[in-house]
Coordinates of C-alpha atoms and ligand atoms in Angstrom, one line a residue:
M27 CA 2.3 7.0 25.7
L28 CA 2.4 8.8 22.3
A29 CA 2.4 5.4 20.5
F30 CA -0.8 4.4 22.4
D31 CA -2.5 7.7 21.7
L32 CA -1.6 7.5 18.0
R33 CA -3.0 4.0 17.7
S34 CA -6.3 5.0 19.2
L35 CA -6.5 8.0 16.9
V36 CA -5.6 5.8 13.9
T37 CA -8.3 3.3 14.7
Q38 CA -10.7 6.2 15.2
F39 CA -10.1 7.6 11.8
D40 CA -9.6 4.5 9.7
S41 CA -11.3 1.2 10.3
D42 CA -8.7 -0.4 8.1
A43 CA -5.9 1.1 10.1
T44 CA -4.6 -2.3 11.2
E45 CA -3.4 -2.7 7.6
H46 CA -0.8 0.1 7.9
E47 CA 2.8 -1.0 8.7
Q48 CA 3.8 2.2 10.3
V49 CA 2.2 5.6 11.1
V50 CA 4.4 8.3 12.5
L51 CA 3.7 11.8 13.9
F52 CA 6.6 14.2 13.4
Q53 CA 7.2 17.8 14.5
D54 CA 9.8 20.5 14.6
P55 CA 8.4 23.5 16.6
A56 CA 11.4 25.7 15.5
S57 CA 10.2 25.6 11.9
D58 CA 6.4 25.1 12.5
L59 CA 6.7 21.6 10.9
K60 CA 4.0 19.2 11.9
G61 CA 2.7 16.2 10.0
F62 CA 2.3 12.5 9.6
V63 CA 3.9 9.8 7.5
A64 CA 1.9 6.6 6.9
V65 CA 3.6 3.6 5.4
H66 CA 0.8 1.3 4.3
S67 CA 2.8 -1.5 2.7
T68 CA 6.4 -2.2 1.8
A69 CA 5.6 -5.7 0.4
L70 CA 6.5 -4.6 -3.1
G71 CA 9.3 -2.3 -2.1
P72 CA 9.9 1.1 -0.4
A73 CA 6.7 3.0 0.2
L74 CA 6.4 5.7 -2.5
G75 CA 4.0 8.6 -2.4
G76 CA 3.7 12.3 -2.4
V77 CA 3.8 14.8 0.5
R78 CA 0.6 16.9 0.7
F79 CA 0.9 20.3 2.3
H80 CA -2.5 21.5 3.3
S81 CA -4.3 23.6 5.9
Y82 CA -6.1 20.8 7.5
A83 CA -8.8 21.8 10.1
D84 CA -7.0 19.7 12.7
E85 CA -4.6 16.8 13.3
G86 CA -7.4 14.2 13.0
Q87 CA -8.3 15.4 9.5
A88 CA -4.7 15.2 8.5
L89 CA -4.3 11.7 9.9
A90 CA -7.5 10.5 8.2
D91 CA -6.1 11.9 4.9
V92 CA -2.7 10.3 5.2
L93 CA -4.1 6.9 6.1
R94 CA -6.5 6.9 3.1
L95 CA -4.0 8.3 0.7
S96 CA -1.2 5.9 1.7
R97 CA -3.5 2.9 1.3
G98 CA -4.5 4.3 -2.1
M99 CA -0.8 4.5 -3.1
S100 CA -0.3 0.8 -2.3
Y101 CA -3.0 -0.1 -4.8
K102 CA -2.0 2.5 -7.4
N103 CA 1.7 1.3 -7.3
A104 CA 0.7 -2.4 -7.4
L105 CA -1.6 -1.9 -10.4
A106 CA 1.0 0.2 -12.2
G107 CA 3.4 -2.8 -12.0
L108 CA 5.9 -0.8 -9.8
D109 CA 8.2 -2.4 -7.3
F110 CA 7.2 0.2 -4.7
G111 CA 4.8 -0.1 -1.8
G112 CA 2.4 2.6 -0.7
G113 CA 3.0 5.5 1.6
K114 CA 2.2 9.2 1.9
A115 CA 3.0 12.2 4.1
V116 CA 0.9 15.2 5.1
L117 CA 2.2 18.5 6.4
I118 CA -0.2 20.5 8.4
G119 CA -0.6 24.3 7.6
D120 CA -1.1 26.7 4.8
P121 CA 1.9 26.3 2.5
E122 CA 1.5 29.9 1.3
R123 CA 2.1 31.0 4.8
I124 CA 4.4 28.6 6.5
K125 CA 6.4 26.8 3.8
T126 CA 10.0 27.8 4.4
E127 CA 13.4 26.3 3.5
E128 CA 14.0 25.6 7.2
L129 CA 10.7 23.6 7.4
L130 CA 11.5 21.6 4.2
L131 CA 15.0 20.8 5.5
A132 CA 13.5 19.6 8.8
Y133 CA 11.0 17.5 6.9
G134 CA 13.8 16.0 4.9
R135 CA 15.7 15.1 8.0
F136 CA 12.7 13.3 9.3
V137 CA 12.1 11.3 6.2
A138 CA 15.8 10.4 6.2
S139 CA 15.4 9.0 9.7
L140 CA 13.0 6.4 8.2
E141 CA 16.0 5.0 6.3
G142 CA 14.3 4.3 3.0
R143 CA 11.0 2.8 4.2
Y144 CA 9.3 5.9 2.7
V145 CA 10.3 7.8 -0.5
T146 CA 8.8 11.3 -0.7
A147 CA 7.6 13.1 -3.9
C148 CA 5.6 16.2 -4.7
D149 CA 1.9 16.4 -4.4
V150 CA -0.8 19.1 -3.7
G151 CA 1.0 22.0 -2.0
T152 CA 4.5 20.9 -2.9
T153 CA 6.6 21.3 -6.1
P154 CA 9.7 19.7 -7.7
E155 CA 11.6 22.8 -6.4
D156 CA 10.6 21.9 -2.9
M157 CA 11.8 18.3 -3.5
E158 CA 15.2 19.8 -4.5
V159 CA 15.4 21.5 -1.1
I160 CA 14.3 18.4 0.8
A161 CA 16.9 16.3 -1.2
S162 CA 19.7 18.2 0.5
T163 CA 18.8 16.5 3.9
C164 CA 17.2 13.3 2.5
S165 CA 18.3 11.0 -0.3
W166 CA 14.8 9.3 -0.3
T167 CA 13.3 12.0 -2.6
A168 CA 11.6 11.7 -6.0
T169 CA 10.3 14.3 -8.6
R170 CA 13.1 16.8 -8.3
P171 CA 13.3 19.3 -11.2
M172 CA 14.6 17.9 -14.5
T173 CA 17.2 20.6 -14.6
S174 CA 18.8 18.9 -11.5
G175 CA 18.6 15.4 -13.0
G176 CA 15.2 14.6 -11.4
S177 CA 12.1 13.2 -13.1
G178 CA 10.3 16.6 -12.9
D179 CA 6.6 17.5 -12.8
P180 CA 4.6 14.3 -12.8
S181 CA 1.6 15.9 -14.6
V182 CA 3.0 15.2 -18.0
F183 CA 2.7 11.4 -17.6
T184 CA -0.4 11.6 -15.5
A185 CA -2.2 13.2 -18.5
R186 CA -0.8 10.5 -20.8
S187 CA -2.0 7.7 -18.6
V188 CA -5.5 9.2 -18.3
L189 CA -5.6 9.2 -22.1
Q190 CA -4.6 5.5 -22.2
G191 CA -7.3 4.7 -19.7
M192 CA -9.8 6.6 -21.9
K193 CA -8.8 4.7 -25.0
A194 CA -9.2 1.4 -23.1
A195 CA -12.7 2.5 -22.0
A196 CA -13.5 3.3 -25.7
V197 CA -12.5 -0.2 -26.7
H198 CA -14.7 -1.7 -24.0
R199 CA -17.7 0.6 -24.7
W200 CA -17.5 1.4 -28.4
G201 CA -15.2 -1.4 -29.8
T202 CA -12.4 1.0 -30.9
P203 CA -9.7 2.9 -29.1
A204 CA -10.3 5.9 -31.5
L205 CA -11.5 9.0 -29.7
Q206 CA -11.9 10.9 -33.0
G207 CA -15.3 12.6 -33.0
R208 CA -16.0 11.8 -29.4
T209 CA -16.9 14.7 -27.1
V210 CA -14.9 14.8 -23.9
G211 CA -15.7 17.2 -21.0
I212 CA -12.9 18.2 -18.7
A213 CA -13.6 19.8 -15.3
G214 CA -10.4 21.4 -14.1
V215 CA -7.8 22.5 -16.7
G216 CA -4.8 22.9 -14.3
K217 CA -1.5 21.0 -14.7
V218 CA -3.0 17.7 -15.8
G219 CA -6.3 18.9 -17.4
R220 CA -4.6 21.3 -19.9
L221 CA -2.2 18.6 -21.1
L222 CA -5.1 16.2 -21.5
V223 CA -6.8 18.9 -23.7
E224 CA -3.7 18.8 -26.0
H225 CA -3.8 15.0 -26.2
L226 CA -7.5 14.9 -27.0
F227 CA -7.2 17.4 -29.8
E228 CA -4.3 15.3 -31.2
E229 CA -6.7 12.4 -31.2
G230 CA -9.3 14.3 -33.1
A231 CA -11.8 14.5 -30.2
R232 CA -14.1 17.5 -29.4
V233 CA -13.2 19.1 -26.1
V234 CA -15.4 21.0 -23.6
V235 CA -13.8 22.5 -20.5
T236 CA -14.7 24.3 -17.4
D237 CA -12.6 25.7 -14.5
V238 CA -13.3 27.9 -11.5
R239 CA -10.2 30.0 -12.5
A240 CA -10.9 32.3 -15.4
E241 CA -7.1 32.4 -16.2
A242 CA -6.9 28.6 -16.6
V243 CA -9.8 28.7 -19.1
R244 CA -8.4 31.7 -21.0
R245 CA -5.1 29.9 -21.5
I246 CA -6.9 26.9 -23.1
A247 CA -9.1 29.0 -25.3
E248 CA -6.1 31.0 -26.5
K249 CA -4.1 27.9 -27.5
F250 CA -7.1 25.9 -28.8
P251 CA -9.8 28.3 -30.1
E252 CA -11.9 25.3 -31.1
T253 CA -12.4 24.4 -27.4
T254 CA -15.9 24.8 -26.1
V255 CA -16.0 26.5 -22.7
V256 CA -18.9 26.1 -20.3
E257 CA -19.7 28.1 -17.2
D258 CA -19.4 25.4 -14.5
T259 CA -19.1 21.7 -13.8
K260 CA -22.9 21.4 -13.3
T261 CA -23.4 22.6 -16.9
L262 CA -20.6 20.4 -18.2
I263 CA -21.9 17.1 -16.8
R264 CA -25.5 17.7 -18.2
L265 CA -24.3 18.6 -21.7
E266 CA -26.2 16.7 -24.4
G267 CA -23.8 14.6 -26.6
L268 CA -21.1 14.3 -24.0
D269 CA -19.3 10.9 -24.4
V270 CA -16.7 11.1 -21.7
Y271 CA -16.6 13.1 -18.4
A272 CA -13.0 13.7 -17.1
P273 CA -12.9 15.1 -13.6
C274 CA -9.5 16.7 -13.3
A275 CA -10.1 19.1 -10.3
L276 CA -10.6 18.0 -6.8
G277 CA -11.8 14.8 -5.1
G278 CA -15.5 13.9 -4.5
A279 CA -16.6 14.9 -8.1
L280 CA -19.0 11.9 -8.3
S281 CA -21.6 12.2 -5.6
D282 CA -25.2 10.9 -5.2
D283 CA -26.4 14.3 -6.6
V284 CA -24.1 14.2 -9.6
V285 CA -24.8 10.7 -10.9
P286 CA -28.4 11.2 -12.0
L287 CA -27.3 14.3 -14.0
L288 CA -24.5 12.8 -16.0
T289 CA -25.0 12.5 -19.7
A290 CA -21.6 10.9 -20.5
E291 CA -21.3 7.1 -21.0
V292 CA -17.8 7.0 -19.5
V293 CA -16.1 8.7 -16.6
C294 CA -12.3 8.8 -16.8
G295 CA -10.2 11.6 -15.2
A296 CA -7.1 12.4 -13.2
A297 CA -8.6 13.6 -9.9
N298 CA -7.9 11.5 -6.9
N299 CA -10.7 10.0 -4.9
Q300 CA -13.5 10.9 -7.3
L301 CA -16.2 8.8 -5.6
A302 CA -17.8 10.8 -2.8
H303 CA -18.4 7.5 -1.1
P304 CA -17.9 3.9 -2.3
G305 CA -21.6 3.3 -3.0
V306 CA -21.5 5.8 -5.8
E307 CA -19.7 3.3 -8.1
R308 CA -22.7 1.0 -8.0
R309 CA -25.0 3.9 -8.8
L310 CA -22.9 4.7 -11.8
K311 CA -23.1 1.1 -13.0
E312 CA -26.9 1.0 -12.5
R313 CA -27.1 4.0 -14.8
G314 CA -25.0 2.2 -17.4
I315 CA -22.0 4.6 -16.9
L316 CA -18.6 3.1 -17.2
Y317 CA -16.4 4.4 -14.4
L318 CA -12.6 4.0 -14.5
P319 CA -11.1 3.9 -11.1
D320 CA -9.0 7.0 -10.7
Y321 CA -6.0 5.2 -9.1
V322 CA -5.7 3.0 -12.2
V323 CA -5.7 5.7 -14.9
N324 CA -3.9 8.5 -13.1
A325 CA -0.8 6.4 -12.2
G326 CA 1.4 8.0 -14.9
G327 CA 2.8 10.5 -12.5
V328 CA 4.0 7.9 -10.0
I329 CA 5.4 5.8 -12.8
Q330 CA 7.4 8.8 -13.9
A331 CA 8.6 9.3 -10.3
A332 CA 9.5 5.6 -9.9
G333 CA 11.3 5.7 -13.3
G334 CA 13.4 8.6 -12.0
L335 CA 14.4 6.6 -8.9
R336 CA 15.3 3.5 -10.9
G337 CA 17.2 5.3 -13.6
A338 CA 14.7 4.4 -16.3
T339 CA 15.1 5.9 -19.7
H340 CA 12.4 8.1 -21.2
R341 CA 11.4 5.3 -23.6
Q342 CA 11.0 2.8 -20.7
T343 CA 8.9 5.2 -18.7
V344 CA 6.6 5.9 -21.7
A345 CA 6.3 2.2 -22.3
K346 CA 5.2 1.6 -18.7
V347 CA 2.8 4.4 -18.8
D348 CA 1.2 3.2 -22.0
R349 CA 0.7 -0.3 -20.4
I350 CA -2.1 1.4 -18.4
F351 CA -4.1 0.8 -21.6
D352 CA -3.8 -3.0 -21.1
T353 CA -4.2 -2.9 -17.3
T354 CA -7.4 -0.8 -17.7
L355 CA -8.8 -3.2 -20.3
A356 CA -8.0 -6.2 -18.2
I357 CA -9.8 -4.7 -15.2
L358 CA -12.9 -3.8 -17.3
E359 CA -13.0 -7.3 -18.8
R360 CA -12.6 -9.0 -15.4
A361 CA -15.3 -6.8 -14.0
E362 CA -17.7 -7.8 -16.8
A363 CA -16.8 -11.5 -16.6
E364 CA -17.2 -11.7 -12.8
N365 CA -20.1 -9.2 -12.7
I366 CA -18.3 -7.0 -10.3
L367 CA -17.5 -3.3 -10.3
P368 CA -14.3 -2.1 -12.0
G369 CA -13.1 -0.8 -8.6
T370 CA -13.6 -4.3 -7.1
A371 CA -11.8 -5.9 -10.0
A372 CA -8.9 -3.4 -9.7
D373 CA -8.6 -3.9 -5.9
R374 CA -8.5 -7.7 -6.3
I375 CA -5.7 -7.5 -8.9
A376 CA -3.7 -5.2 -6.6
E377 CA -4.3 -7.2 -3.5
Q378 CA -3.2 -10.4 -5.2
R379 CA 0.1 -8.8 -6.3
I380 CA 0.8 -7.4 -2.9
A381 CA -0.1 -10.7 -1.1
R382 CA 2.2 -12.6 -3.5
A383 CA 5.1 -10.3 -2.8
A384 CA 4.4 -10.4 1.0
H385 CA 4.3 -14.2 0.8
A386 CA 7.6 -14.3 -1.2
R387 CA 9.3 -12.1 1.4
T388 CA 8.2 -14.3 4.2
A389 CA 9.1 -17.5 2.4
A390 CA 12.6 -16.1 1.7
G391 CA 12.9 -15.6 5.4
S392 CA 14.4 -12.2 4.8
G393 CA 14.7 -10.0 7.8
Q394 CA 14.9 -7.1 5.3
S395 CA 11.6 -5.2 5.0
I396 CA 12.5 -3.6 1.7
R397 CA 13.6 -5.5 -1.3
P398 CA 15.8 -4.0 -4.1
G399 CA 13.5 -3.3 -7.0
R400 CA 13.5 -3.1 -10.8
F401 CA 11.5 -0.9 -13.2
A402 CA 11.1 -2.1 -16.8
Ligands
NAD6 P1 -4.1 21.7 -10.4 O1 -4.3 22.3 -9.1 O2 -2.9 22.1 -11.3 O3 -5.4 21.8 -11.3 C1 -6.7 21.7 -10.8 C2 -7.6 22.6 -11.5 O4 -8.9 22.4 -11.1 C3 -7.3 24.1 -11.2 O5 -7.1 24.8 -12.5 C4 -8.5 24.6 -10.4 O6 -8.8 26.0 -10.7 C5 -9.6 23.7 -11.0 N1 -10.7 23.6 -10.1 C6 -10.8 23.5 -8.7 N2 -12.1 23.4 -8.3 C7 -12.8 23.3 -9.4 C8 -14.2 23.1 -9.6 N3 -15.1 23.0 -8.6 N4 -14.6 23.1 -10.9 C9 -13.8 23.2 -12.0 N5 -12.5 23.4 -11.8 C10 -12.0 23.4 -10.6 O7 -4.0 20.1 -10.1 P2 -3.4 19.0 -11.1 O8 -2.0 18.7 -10.7 O9 -3.8 19.3 -12.5 O10 -4.3 17.7 -10.5 C11 -5.6 17.6 -10.8 C12 -6.2 16.4 -10.1 O11 -5.5 15.2 -10.5 C13 -6.0 16.5 -8.6 O12 -7.1 15.9 -8.0 C14 -4.8 15.7 -8.3 O13 -4.8 15.2 -7.0 C15 -4.9 14.6 -9.3 N6 -3.7 14.0 -9.7 C16 -2.7 14.8 -10.2 C17 -1.5 14.2 -10.5 C18 -0.3 15.0 -11.1 O14 0.6 14.4 -11.7 N7 -0.4 16.3 -11.1 C19 -1.3 12.8 -10.4 C20 -2.3 12.0 -9.9 C21 -3.5 12.6 -9.5

């Protein structure tokens, strides 16, 4: 009965729902735990993706989010060259209010019951310290703190991968990876944005920032007094002389209203799901703006998480993150050659890799759904 209800709900919230291998509702009333896990694909390996803890308006909204995000992880992991499939979990409720050790342990027991089909990592509303708690009931856990031998906060490599994507865009648009003298506007200087600021100053770029939190802006201005601060994102995107716009706050930064106002020639940022709807990418192209799909350039964090799981060295992880430069360039070149959008080119590359792996699995006649993987 529950399976039937879930299926009808899944179809209601995601027309691509038939793509998902497994969608599970879990709950533990004793600890107020309630959420969903969606395993989109294990063709490339165990489904790897974060657990988002958020006060969703209702279960439908949480389900829609987990379906969309898990699908996105399949594409992100495939493009990053990882031997991991795509999955995601969402926990329903305000983490500030209901996140307890008891709840996290119950969540760990649930993930453990999936026996490795899904590997959980931190995301919005969860931290490496939470992963440490979860790890005591579940060995399928990534991004534990470095002090406990985990891969730690993924933001470090996310910022690095966004920089690599930006350099590839610079080659495609201006014929050189150099960002020296370019002006980059960053909306959102939280964990990823502030590290991106550091990278950009090292590259000799000019940096303009904005954030809704005065404290976040103050921190940047103190460390880098040469930073220009503007009042809000609307001011930032209309700034004369802006070369690159880097959305590093929330999703939906690129909407029908925003596109006509943009002065930047390139959009490349860390925020997930930047396009308010898929049609926005075409509007960006029509305005001559080069848009880099977020799931291509923000994969550094998941590469770091995967490296931690596979026992990769720091050097191996850095090398894999830096390959995002080549991947991004290949996507932009294919998009140009085939006269398609970068997002379409990226999707095709990911889908080909996933389909090849699924085919190889079927051809091998393996009853195993999850193959052992490699990293380098
Ligand atoms: P964060 O919460 O640390 O930082 C986000 C910042 O954006 C905050 O300082 C917040 O005050 C600011 N902000 C919120 N609304 C804003 C607005 N309207 N205008 C300007 N600033 C605003 O998050 P983060 O970890 O830095 O992640 C940033 C984005 O990158 C998110 O969309 C996240 O999903 C995505 N992402 C992060 C990682 C990672 O490793 N942390 C990996 C992949 C994708």
